Amino acid sequence: MMIHIYYSVAKLPLILNQTGANSAIAWEVQRYDGWYNNLADHNRGATGAALVRLFPAQYTDGVYLPRQEPHLPNPRQISNIAMSGQSGLLSYRNRSVLSVAFGYHVWSEISESRRPGCPPEFLHIKVQKEDPVFGSNSSQPVLLQFQRAEWDLSTGNSPNNPRTQVNHVTAWIDGSSIYGSSSSWCDALRVFSRGLLASGSSQDMPRRSSSGYLMWSAPDPSTSPGSQELYEFGNAWANENIFTVTEGIIWFRYHNYLASKLHKEHPSWSDEELFQNARKRVIATFQNLAFYEWLPAYLGIPVTSYPGYQKYVDPGISAEFEAAAVRFGLTLAPPGVYKRNRTCHYKSAVNNDASKSPGLRLCNTFWNRNLLRELAELYENDTSRLDLFVGGLLESQEGPGPVFSSIILDQFERIRNADRFWFENKQNGLFTEEEIQAIRNTTFHDVLLDVTSAEEGDIQRNVFFWVNGDPCPQPQPITSSDLHPCTKASSMSYFDNSSKAGFGVTVVVLFLFPVASYIVACVVARVRTARYKRFQKKLRGSTTDKKPAHETIAKEWLGHNTAPRQVALAFNEKTVLQTFDENGSLLSSHSLGNQDHLNVLISNDHQHRALLLKIPKEYDLVLFFEDVGQRSKFLGHLRSELEGRILTVKEMSEKEILRDAVTRAQREKIVETFFKHAFSKVLDIDKSDAGDLSNRTREALQCELTRVEFASVLGLKPDSLFVESMFTLADKDGNGYLSFQEFLDVIVIFMTGTPEEKSKLLFSMHDIKEDGFLSKEEFTSLLRSFIDISGSALSKSQAEDGIAAMLQAAGLDNKDSFSWEDFHFLLRDHSAQLNIKGMEVLGKKKLSRQQQVSFIKKNSSSAVEELTHRPEGEQDQELRQRQIKKIEQSNPKVYVRPQRERYNRNPVQQWIQQFKRFIENYRRHIICVVIIYGITAGLALERCYYYGLQAHASGIPETSMVGVLVSRGSAAAISFLFPYMLLTVCRNLITMCRETFLNRYIPFDAAIDLHRHMAIAAVVLSVVHSLGHVVNVYIFCISDLSILACLFPRVFSNNGSELPMKWTFWFFKTVPGLTGVLLLLIFAFMYVFASHYFRRISFRGFWITHHLYVLVYVLTVIHGSYALLQEPRFHIYLIPPGLLFLLDKLISLNRKKVEIPVVKAELLPSDVTYLEFKRPQGFVYRSGQWVRIACLALGTDEYHPFTLTSAPHEETLSLHIRAVGPWTSKLREAYTPEKLQEFGGYPKLYLDGPFGEGHQEWTDYEVSVLVGAGIGVTPFASILKDLVFKSSVKFKFHCKKVYFIWVTRTQRQFEWVSDIIREVEDMDAQELVSVHFYITQLAEKFDLRTTMLYVCERHFQKVWNRSLFTGLRSITHFGRPPFLAFLSSLQEVHPEVEKIGVVSCGPPGLTKNVEKACQQMNKRDQTHFVHHYENF
């Protein structure tokens, strides 16, 4: 039976109780959450209370595992049998549909346990293929998703405490379905004006929802527009169907009706007074209707009268009531309902497809009243296996059966009797006897008349039944066939193809961030390089090669795999074709004056732009002009320059020209083959190493060398006097080129000739007249040529004095002309050097170690060490003689000694010894690395263990196990690495700790290396973290909202919607997603710009991007503060190191803001800038330490590190800064005279430091070896000065001997070091310092020229007691230092020393060679070498 509800407000007299002089609320206001209703047990009946049990639990294990197949039949089969009844059957007792609707509302008032539990537990139901609704012919099984309800977490631990579900609303009939089950929920429904509930656009309708927070049963997301179309009710399930919506609207109107009535009668009452009085009356009315009107009608039996308040009764909802008894009412719903007005006119319902039906469709199945036989077969005739719900259905006919009725009646009686706020309880002071009686007399019929426009007679008196004589009988029973068919079950993909494409593209874009940052870095590097080149060009000024005024612009083709370069072409007065680059620097010269015939090939296609100039005995010059006019112009210049000579021009295709062209690279390969075959004829080189005699090789043997190529192989300039003399001597035919035979004739003498033949050849190079004599000027020119090619820093007068001393020592100073015999007499002491059968050319054939550098003992009166080349046998003999003679020396010198037999260990023993020394050298590093990465791994594993095995309450093990484990484990590791990485850059803290006992346990020198390794590990873990979240996002996008609500209870509320958030939500609409994307972008730029290549090119780019660390830490804190899975932890790790880092920064900032005046500035050779500035008050440092400076003229935000070259005892500080980059070049420019005049004085500096480094530990060793290369010599300048000063003032320190090795390409690069060494030599009275210079520029020159340099050096030393090349007493060596031999000799000279400290500073190649030598020496069971190094 169906009744229609009209929506208009009528009037109803209301009996009100007015108590209290000052307030209309004179009673205890009932809480919304049901708490404190029972004064003894406050939680009874409250929200979140556990269900009670009337019978013991029937779990499989007695604790929590449910009974399933095969113990019970398939639930879907039971449903298909029990609910396969006929539609349209009439009620036995003529119950109306309103009885079903009101009962459903009452059920939602006292019980709500349908919310899924956390962690999610699934009991998916298998569906048979023949299922009428969900059946499928697919081979894949069909499952109906079923998630277990939420339970009390304090239960389910043992058979004595089995799992019990939770009731999410109050068990009391207290209006929670109207006002909500919490005060905040109620506040969200109120307008706080006149005691009313909030209405929508119409005053008689509730407000529509702006979110889904107030509902747990949202509409189907695939067919409905969303929660914005729903009403806001106190009942979370009120929007589930039209009947629940109707009930919600009725009670919404009834409250506002009463509140409005009270406001008219008591206009002075406040909103709260009006609201609470209206609420009290609504709750009482609802209690009366539910218990005394609906319950008897539903059960068909009378209810007991009110016995009074019974505080010992538990009102809790029983599991039997919730799971079985109350659900019987759901089987009474009809297939549809009619719509009528007050005149009994029935209106058709319009369906979604615009068709019409006689009523509104309710899509459901119907109770099968004849199900006993089929169920008996399903349960195998075993009644003991029957479920309570199925058994209750079997005994129910006209209404709930005896079992269901008993359970329902017991539940409602317990609720009534235990409710302290029940309207009939006279002890609570809510109502008077008259008010109670008035409430008892109120029926649901009266409520409907009050809230609708219906009048008396329009609705039957007993709205829960229809009897004869009641208004508007329905036309006929409505059946399913009369109504619009229900929508068939459908499926939808949470992650469709468009989502997959967008998700994939986004992930790819995220991981392309490094590529994008690399491109940006390349652009920045290119711009910086171009600016630096322009700056260098500006500095060069007039020193660059000047381009002639008349020139032609073209592009030179360099090969198929090389981009063409733009060049300017011009002829000089000697008919030499010159090419210049964009900066005006000379690229190449091609002599055309001695050519009788030239061939020119020009292209006849592709716009006629190509031209090939074939120059005999040189590479082909291929040019591309802008157009044919430019090419014709160049040909005209070429003809005018070659007047009188033959110029042949031939046309061919551009492809043929490029195919036949011999490029510069090909020419270099030909010349290389030329030299290989030349030396293979002289040296012991396998012919196969020289290359096969292919066509290209034969071409090489037929080619002739130019002077430039000849000078290149010698490593000298083409205009060198030595090159000119030797080239002229070898060029017998005088054609300006060297043929293979001409070159070979000279090489044979150099390589295999006797000393007499070599000296004769050398003499002949300057015997231009070929009369066998050289004048004094010519002879002096010969000696001068060797001094010139050495790059000596000697002045002309010093060189002339040195040559005169050489002649005087040989007794040749009175002669005006010199014969070959005189010259050979001058070389008499160096016949061994002239007798060497070896050559070092282009690094292809190195001298053996015994033929290279040796340190040999000198007599005690000499303070220098002489370089000799001796065969190995002679060295053994000399060393044995020295041991026999036992010459007493006050200061033994270092020398190379051959290995003894006891060093010849087998490889396993050497490896063991090397491993032991490695552990001894790096034990501090190993311990620190183990501790750091051990903590990192421990934190990661702890999180993995927690989320994998212990976090059951979160539901993670059942959802995204792999993704969450990876992301949370890596996040824990990152949370440790990133904060504690800050400690590695706390320079002030490190410098202070170096002076404490901690230096014995922590390798502070490796702070930057550790910072780099931790950063690499952190970024790798960040990528792993991101990959884990990629998996998580995909899993989350295909997971139901009930699962996500378990994982992220602070983000999602389970409102019943099965549609999860799209992947865009996780990436771009959440705080972790947005901050994560930003962090990946920042990391990409930070790490790319921090690479060695880009840091060297654009230090400012590195400086700027690395200062994004502030943003990194802020974003990381925000990233974790959203607490999706766990409480944020990153700030806990960040606080301790962050405070130390902040303190360190404050110390630096305090120093940085002090302007330091520069006392002196000098622009030294080799682009070195010397700055001497005032020493700040309280500035204490040790030799070898470094500082960071910023020049105010260049900006105050860019600091660069430099080692102090001043000693601690000096009153001022000094730096030697070489201009090798943009900032140092600009610094040098800032101290030029022009800029000083512009600034009005020296620009001031900001100073930060000093900071400690491994160099300062030279004093910890009795013997220290200092190795510097290039600008890496700067820290040792301070150390040497400090050493000599301490020695001079009798200061006691551990170090007794220092060996200083300086490696430089040419001594002209760092003349300022010579000044410091000279100062050290003058002060070093005790000979504490042994200095050795190595000039590598001459390392690959043949022995004849090097021998002459030794001759000049030896004679200069005899006269001046100083080096010819450095002006120092320390002798200069040529080549690279033999570190292994040198360290080996130290073991012999200092056998009593257990540890020798080796400190190196320079390019990585140098420090690696030193480290390798130390490792080799540490294989022996002798002196232990400890290596400290710093790269630049």
PDB file of N, CA, C and O in Angstrom, residues 1054-1100:
ATOM      1  N   ASN A1054      34.936   7.650   3.847  1.00  0.00           N
ATOM      2  CA  ASN A1054      34.289   6.609   3.047  1.00  0.00           C
ATOM      3  C   ASN A1054      32.808   6.915   2.937  1.00  0.00           C
ATOM      4  O   ASN A1054      32.014   6.532   3.782  1.00  0.00           O
ATOM      5  N   ASN A1055      32.423   7.582   1.887  1.00  0.00           N
ATOM      6  CA  ASN A1055      31.016   7.932   1.703  1.00  0.00           C
ATOM      7  C   ASN A1055      30.288   6.950   0.798  1.00  0.00           C
ATOM      8  O   ASN A1055      29.215   7.241   0.301  1.00  0.00           O
ATOM      9  N   GLY A1056      30.906   5.777   0.588  1.00  0.00           N
ATOM     10  CA  GLY A1056      30.245   4.760  -0.204  1.00  0.00           C
ATOM     11  C   GLY A1056      30.519   4.834  -1.677  1.00  0.00           C
ATOM     12  O   GLY A1056      30.194   3.918  -2.427  1.00  0.00           O
ATOM     13  N   SER A1057      31.114   5.903  -2.148  1.00  0.00           N
ATOM     14  CA  SER A1057      31.423   6.029  -3.566  1.00  0.00           C
ATOM     15  C   SER A1057      32.573   5.108  -3.917  1.00  0.00           C
ATOM     16  O   SER A1057      33.567   5.028  -3.212  1.00  0.00           O
ATOM     17  N   GLU A1058      32.452   4.414  -5.014  1.00  0.00           N
ATOM     18  CA  GLU A1058      33.482   3.492  -5.432  1.00  0.00           C
ATOM     19  C   GLU A1058      34.470   4.135  -6.397  1.00  0.00           C
ATOM     20  O   GLU A1058      35.374   3.479  -6.887  1.00  0.00           O
ATOM     21  N   LEU A1059      34.284   5.377  -6.737  1.00  0.00           N
ATOM     22  CA  LEU A1059      35.142   6.033  -7.721  1.00  0.00           C
ATOM     23  C   LEU A1059      36.306   6.719  -7.008  1.00  0.00           C
ATOM     24  O   LEU A1059      36.114   7.673  -6.263  1.00  0.00           O
ATOM     25  N   PRO A1060      37.537   6.238  -7.190  1.00  0.00           N
ATOM     26  CA  PRO A1060      38.689   6.873  -6.528  1.00  0.00           C
ATOM     27  C   PRO A1060      39.119   8.132  -7.268  1.00  0.00           C
ATOM     28  O   PRO A1060      38.612   8.463  -8.338  1.00  0.00           O
ATOM     29  N   MET A1061      40.057   8.833  -6.648  1.00  0.00           N
ATOM     30  CA  MET A1061      40.591  10.028  -7.275  1.00  0.00           C
ATOM     31  C   MET A1061      41.446   9.670  -8.486  1.00  0.00           C
ATOM     32  O   MET A1061      42.083   8.613  -8.530  1.00  0.00           O
ATOM     33  N   LYS A1062      41.453  10.543  -9.479  1.00  0.00           N
ATOM     34  CA  LYS A1062      42.296  10.342 -10.648  1.00  0.00           C
ATOM     35  C   LYS A1062      43.760  10.546 -10.281  1.00  0.00           C
ATOM     36  O   LYS A1062      44.095  11.126  -9.249  1.00  0.00           O
ATOM     37  N   TRP A1063      44.646  10.083 -11.176  1.00  0.00           N
ATOM     38  CA  TRP A1063      46.083  10.210 -10.917  1.00  0.00           C
ATOM     39  C   TRP A1063      46.512  11.668 -10.855  1.00  0.00           C
ATOM     40  O   TRP A1063      47.483  12.006 -10.181  1.00  0.00           O
ATOM     41  N   THR A1064      45.766  12.543 -11.542  1.00  0.00           N
ATOM     42  CA  THR A1064      46.114  13.964 -11.487  1.00  0.00           C
ATOM     43  C   THR A1064      45.948  14.520 -10.078  1.00  0.00           C
ATOM     44  O   THR A1064      46.656  15.451  -9.691  1.00  0.00           O
ATOM     45  N   PHE A1065      45.000  13.961  -9.335  1.00  0.00           N
ATOM     46  CA  PHE A1065      44.810  14.414  -7.960  1.00  0.00           C
ATOM     47  C   PHE A1065      46.065  14.154  -7.136  1.00  0.00           C
ATOM     48  O   PHE A1065      46.531  15.021  -6.380  1.00  0.00           O
ATOM     49  N   TRP A1066      46.631  12.963  -7.266  1.00  0.00           N
ATOM     50  CA  TRP A1066      47.796  12.607  -6.457  1.00  0.00           C
ATOM     51  C   TRP A1066      49.022  13.406  -6.867  1.00  0.00           C
ATOM     52  O   TRP A1066      49.833  13.781  -6.014  1.00  0.00           O
ATOM     53  N   PHE A1067      49.153  13.679  -8.144  1.00  0.00           N
ATOM     54  CA  PHE A1067      50.336  14.396  -8.603  1.00  0.00           C
ATOM     55  C   PHE A1067      50.251  15.905  -8.369  1.00  0.00           C
ATOM     56  O   PHE A1067      51.238  16.532  -7.969  1.00  0.00           O
ATOM     57  N   PHE A1068      49.086  16.483  -8.634  1.00  0.00           N
ATOM     58  CA  PHE A1068      49.007  17.937  -8.716  1.00  0.00           C
ATOM     59  C   PHE A1068      47.994  18.582  -7.776  1.00  0.00           C
ATOM     60  O   PHE A1068      47.904  19.806  -7.739  1.00  0.00           O
ATOM     61  N   LYS A1069      47.249  17.785  -7.011  1.00  0.00           N
ATOM     62  CA  LYS A1069      46.240  18.372  -6.142  1.00  0.00           C
ATOM     63  C   LYS A1069      46.447  18.023  -4.675  1.00  0.00           C
ATOM     64  O   LYS A1069      45.578  18.314  -3.842  1.00  0.00           O
ATOM     65  N   THR A1070      47.550  17.373  -4.378  1.00  0.00           N
ATOM     66  CA  THR A1070      47.889  17.088  -2.990  1.00  0.00           C
ATOM     67  C   THR A1070      49.204  17.775  -2.650  1.00  0.00           C
ATOM     68  O   THR A1070      50.037  18.011  -3.533  1.00  0.00           O
ATOM     69  N   VAL A1071      49.369  18.085  -1.395  1.00  0.00           N
ATOM     70  CA  VAL A1071      50.613  18.731  -0.953  1.00  0.00           C
ATOM     71  C   VAL A1071      51.824  17.840  -1.206  1.00  0.00           C
ATOM     72  O   VAL A1071      52.829  18.295  -1.749  1.00  0.00           O
ATOM     73  N   PRO A1072      51.770  16.540  -0.856  1.00  0.00           N
ATOM     74  CA  PRO A1072      52.936  15.697  -1.168  1.00  0.00           C
ATOM     75  C   PRO A1072      53.209  15.587  -2.654  1.00  0.00           C
ATOM     76  O   PRO A1072      54.366  15.538  -3.077  1.00  0.00           O
ATOM     77  N   GLY A1073      52.162  15.535  -3.461  1.00  0.00           N
ATOM     78  CA  GLY A1073      52.375  15.427  -4.897  1.00  0.00           C
ATOM     79  C   GLY A1073      53.037  16.654  -5.477  1.00  0.00           C
ATOM     80  O   GLY A1073      54.036  16.561  -6.212  1.00  0.00           O
ATOM     81  N   LEU A1074      52.511  17.826  -5.164  1.00  0.00           N
ATOM     82  CA  LEU A1074      53.077  19.066  -5.703  1.00  0.00           C
ATOM     83  C   LEU A1074      54.495  19.296  -5.194  1.00  0.00           C
ATOM     84  O   LEU A1074      55.399  19.627  -5.972  1.00  0.00           O
ATOM     85  N   THR A1075      54.685  19.111  -3.904  1.00  0.00           N
ATOM     86  CA  THR A1075      56.036  19.320  -3.371  1.00  0.00           C
ATOM     87  C   THR A1075      57.005  18.283  -3.916  1.00  0.00           C
ATOM     88  O   THR A1075      58.180  18.574  -4.128  1.00  0.00           O
ATOM     89  N   GLY A1076      56.517  17.048  -4.133  1.00  0.00           N
ATOM     90  CA  GLY A1076      57.384  16.026  -4.704  1.00  0.00           C
ATOM     91  C   GLY A1076      57.830  16.365  -6.104  1.00  0.00           C
ATOM     92  O   GLY A1076      59.002  16.194  -6.457  1.00  0.00           O
ATOM     93  N   VAL A1077      56.911  16.866  -6.923  1.00  0.00           N
ATOM     94  CA  VAL A1077      57.265  17.276  -8.284  1.00  0.00           C
ATOM     95  C   VAL A1077      58.277  18.418  -8.250  1.00  0.00           C
ATOM     96  O   VAL A1077      59.266  18.424  -8.996  1.00  0.00           O
ATOM     97  N   LEU A1078      58.032  19.394  -7.369  1.00  0.00           N
ATOM     98  CA  LEU A1078      58.965  20.523  -7.255  1.00  0.00           C
ATOM     99  C   LEU A1078      60.341  20.059  -6.777  1.00  0.00           C
ATOM    100  O   LEU A1078      61.371  20.541  -7.264  1.00  0.00           O
ATOM    101  N   LEU A1079      60.358  19.124  -5.845  1.00  0.00           N
ATOM    102  CA  LEU A1079      61.634  18.623  -5.345  1.00  0.00           C
ATOM    103  C   LEU A1079      62.407  17.900  -6.446  1.00  0.00           C
ATOM    104  O   LEU A1079      63.631  18.056  -6.559  1.00  0.00           O
ATOM    105  N   LEU A1080      61.731  17.103  -7.252  1.00  0.00           N
ATOM    106  CA  LEU A1080      62.411  16.422  -8.362  1.00  0.00           C
ATOM    107  C   LEU A1080      63.004  17.433  -9.323  1.00  0.00           C
ATOM    108  O   LEU A1080      64.124  17.255  -9.836  1.00  0.00           O
ATOM    109  N   LEU A1081      62.251  18.509  -9.593  1.00  0.00           N
ATOM    110  CA  LEU A1081      62.756  19.536 -10.494  1.00  0.00           C
ATOM    111  C   LEU A1081      63.980  20.228  -9.900  1.00  0.00           C
ATOM    112  O   LEU A1081      64.991  20.444 -10.593  1.00  0.00           O
ATOM    113  N   ILE A1082      63.927  20.557  -8.620  1.00  0.00           N
ATOM    114  CA  ILE A1082      65.060  21.221  -7.970  1.00  0.00           C
ATOM    115  C   ILE A1082      66.267  20.297  -7.934  1.00  0.00           C
ATOM    116  O   ILE A1082      67.400  20.704  -8.197  1.00  0.00           O
ATOM    117  N   PHE A1083      66.036  19.021  -7.588  1.00  0.00           N
ATOM    118  CA  PHE A1083      67.142  18.054  -7.555  1.00  0.00           C
ATOM    119  C   PHE A1083      67.813  17.960  -8.913  1.00  0.00           C
ATOM    120  O   PHE A1083      69.043  17.857  -8.997  1.00  0.00           O
ATOM    121  N   ALA A1084      67.014  17.947  -9.965  1.00  0.00           N
ATOM    122  CA  ALA A1084      67.588  17.832 -11.304  1.00  0.00           C
ATOM    123  C   ALA A1084      68.556  18.977 -11.573  1.00  0.00           C
ATOM    124  O   ALA A1084      69.667  18.764 -12.083  1.00  0.00           O
ATOM    125  N   PHE A1085      68.169  20.194 -11.233  1.00  0.00           N
ATOM    126  CA  PHE A1085      69.047  21.342 -11.484  1.00  0.00           C
ATOM    127  C   PHE A1085      70.240  21.337 -10.537  1.00  0.00           C
ATOM    128  O   PHE A1085      71.370  21.625 -10.947  1.00  0.00           O
ATOM    129  N   MET A1086      70.013  21.007  -9.272  1.00  0.00           N
ATOM    130  CA  MET A1086      71.112  21.023  -8.308  1.00  0.00           C
ATOM    131  C   MET A1086      72.188  20.017  -8.682  1.00  0.00           C
ATOM    132  O   MET A1086      73.390  20.316  -8.664  1.00  0.00           O
ATOM    133  N   TYR A1087      71.777  18.817  -9.030  1.00  0.00           N
ATOM    134  CA  TYR A1087      72.758  17.763  -9.272  1.00  0.00           C
ATOM    135  C   TYR A1087      73.454  17.944 -10.614  1.00  0.00           C
ATOM    136  O   TYR A1087      74.636  17.632 -10.736  1.00  0.00           O
ATOM    137  N   VAL A1088      72.753  18.427 -11.626  1.00  0.00           N
ATOM    138  CA  VAL A1088      73.402  18.648 -12.923  1.00  0.00           C
ATOM    139  C   VAL A1088      74.418  19.775 -12.821  1.00  0.00           C
ATOM    140  O   VAL A1088      75.558  19.652 -13.284  1.00  0.00           O
ATOM    141  N   PHE A1089      74.037  20.879 -12.199  1.00  0.00           N
ATOM    142  CA  PHE A1089      74.961  22.002 -12.080  1.00  0.00           C
ATOM    143  C   PHE A1089      76.088  21.714 -11.093  1.00  0.00           C
ATOM    144  O   PHE A1089      77.096  22.411 -11.107  1.00  0.00           O
ATOM    145  N   ALA A1090      75.909  20.704 -10.228  1.00  0.00           N
ATOM    146  CA  ALA A1090      76.974  20.350  -9.294  1.00  0.00           C
ATOM    147  C   ALA A1090      77.989  19.390  -9.901  1.00  0.00           C
ATOM    148  O   ALA A1090      78.999  19.091  -9.249  1.00  0.00           O
ATOM    149  N   SER A1091      77.724  18.901 -11.116  1.00  0.00           N
ATOM    150  CA  SER A1091      78.692  18.011 -11.754  1.00  0.00           C
ATOM    151  C   SER A1091      79.983  18.772 -12.045  1.00  0.00           C
ATOM    152  O   SER A1091      79.994  20.000 -12.163  1.00  0.00           O
ATOM    153  N   HIS A1092      81.060  18.036 -12.146  1.00  0.00           N
ATOM    154  CA  HIS A1092      82.374  18.666 -12.294  1.00  0.00           C
ATOM    155  C   HIS A1092      82.435  19.545 -13.528  1.00  0.00           C
ATOM    156  O   HIS A1092      82.991  20.655 -13.487  1.00  0.00           O
ATOM    157  N   TYR A1093      81.860  19.087 -14.616  1.00  0.00           N
ATOM    158  CA  TYR A1093      81.964  19.833 -15.878  1.00  0.00           C
ATOM    159  C   TYR A1093      81.272  21.190 -15.762  1.00  0.00           C
ATOM    160  O   TYR A1093      81.866  22.230 -16.074  1.00  0.00           O
ATOM    161  N   PHE A1094      80.008  21.184 -15.333  1.00  0.00           N
ATOM    162  CA  PHE A1094      79.269  22.442 -15.274  1.00  0.00           C
ATOM    163  C   PHE A1094      79.739  23.310 -14.113  1.00  0.00           C
ATOM    164  O   PHE A1094      79.658  24.539 -14.195  1.00  0.00           O
ATOM    165  N   ARG A1095      80.213  22.696 -13.039  1.00  0.00           N
ATOM    166  CA  ARG A1095      80.735  23.508 -11.936  1.00  0.00           C
ATOM    167  C   ARG A1095      81.979  24.262 -12.357  1.00  0.00           C
ATOM    168  O   ARG A1095      82.213  25.393 -11.931  1.00  0.00           O
ATOM    169  N   ARG A1096      82.778  23.640 -13.229  1.00  0.00           N
ATOM    170  CA  ARG A1096      83.996  24.303 -13.695  1.00  0.00           C
ATOM    171  C   ARG A1096      83.667  25.426 -14.673  1.00  0.00           C
ATOM    172  O   ARG A1096      84.298  26.482 -14.635  1.00  0.00           O
ATOM    173  N   ILE A1097      82.672  25.206 -15.527  1.00  0.00           N
ATOM    174  CA  ILE A1097      82.348  26.220 -16.534  1.00  0.00           C
ATOM    175  C   ILE A1097      81.550  27.367 -15.927  1.00  0.00           C
ATOM    176  O   ILE A1097      81.811  28.538 -16.205  1.00  0.00           O
ATOM    177  N   SER A1098      80.552  27.029 -15.110  1.00  0.00           N
ATOM    178  CA  SER A1098      79.681  28.063 -14.545  1.00  0.00           C
ATOM    179  C   SER A1098      79.584  27.852 -13.037  1.00  0.00           C
ATOM    180  O   SER A1098      78.642  27.230 -12.539  1.00  0.00           O
ATOM    181  N   PHE A1099      80.568  28.352 -12.324  1.00  0.00           N
ATOM    182  CA  PHE A1099      80.550  28.218 -10.870  1.00  0.00           C
ATOM    183  C   PHE A1099      79.376  28.982 -10.275  1.00  0.00           C
ATOM    184  O   PHE A1099      78.790  28.544  -9.280  1.00  0.00           O
ATOM    185  N   ARG A1100      79.019  30.082 -10.894  1.00  0.00           N
ATOM    186  CA  ARG A1100      77.897  30.860 -10.374  1.00  0.00           C
ATOM    187  C   ARG A1100      76.592  30.082 -10.521  1.00  0.00           C
ATOM    188  O   ARG A1100      75.722  30.144  -9.649  1.00  0.00           O
TER     189      ARG A1100
END
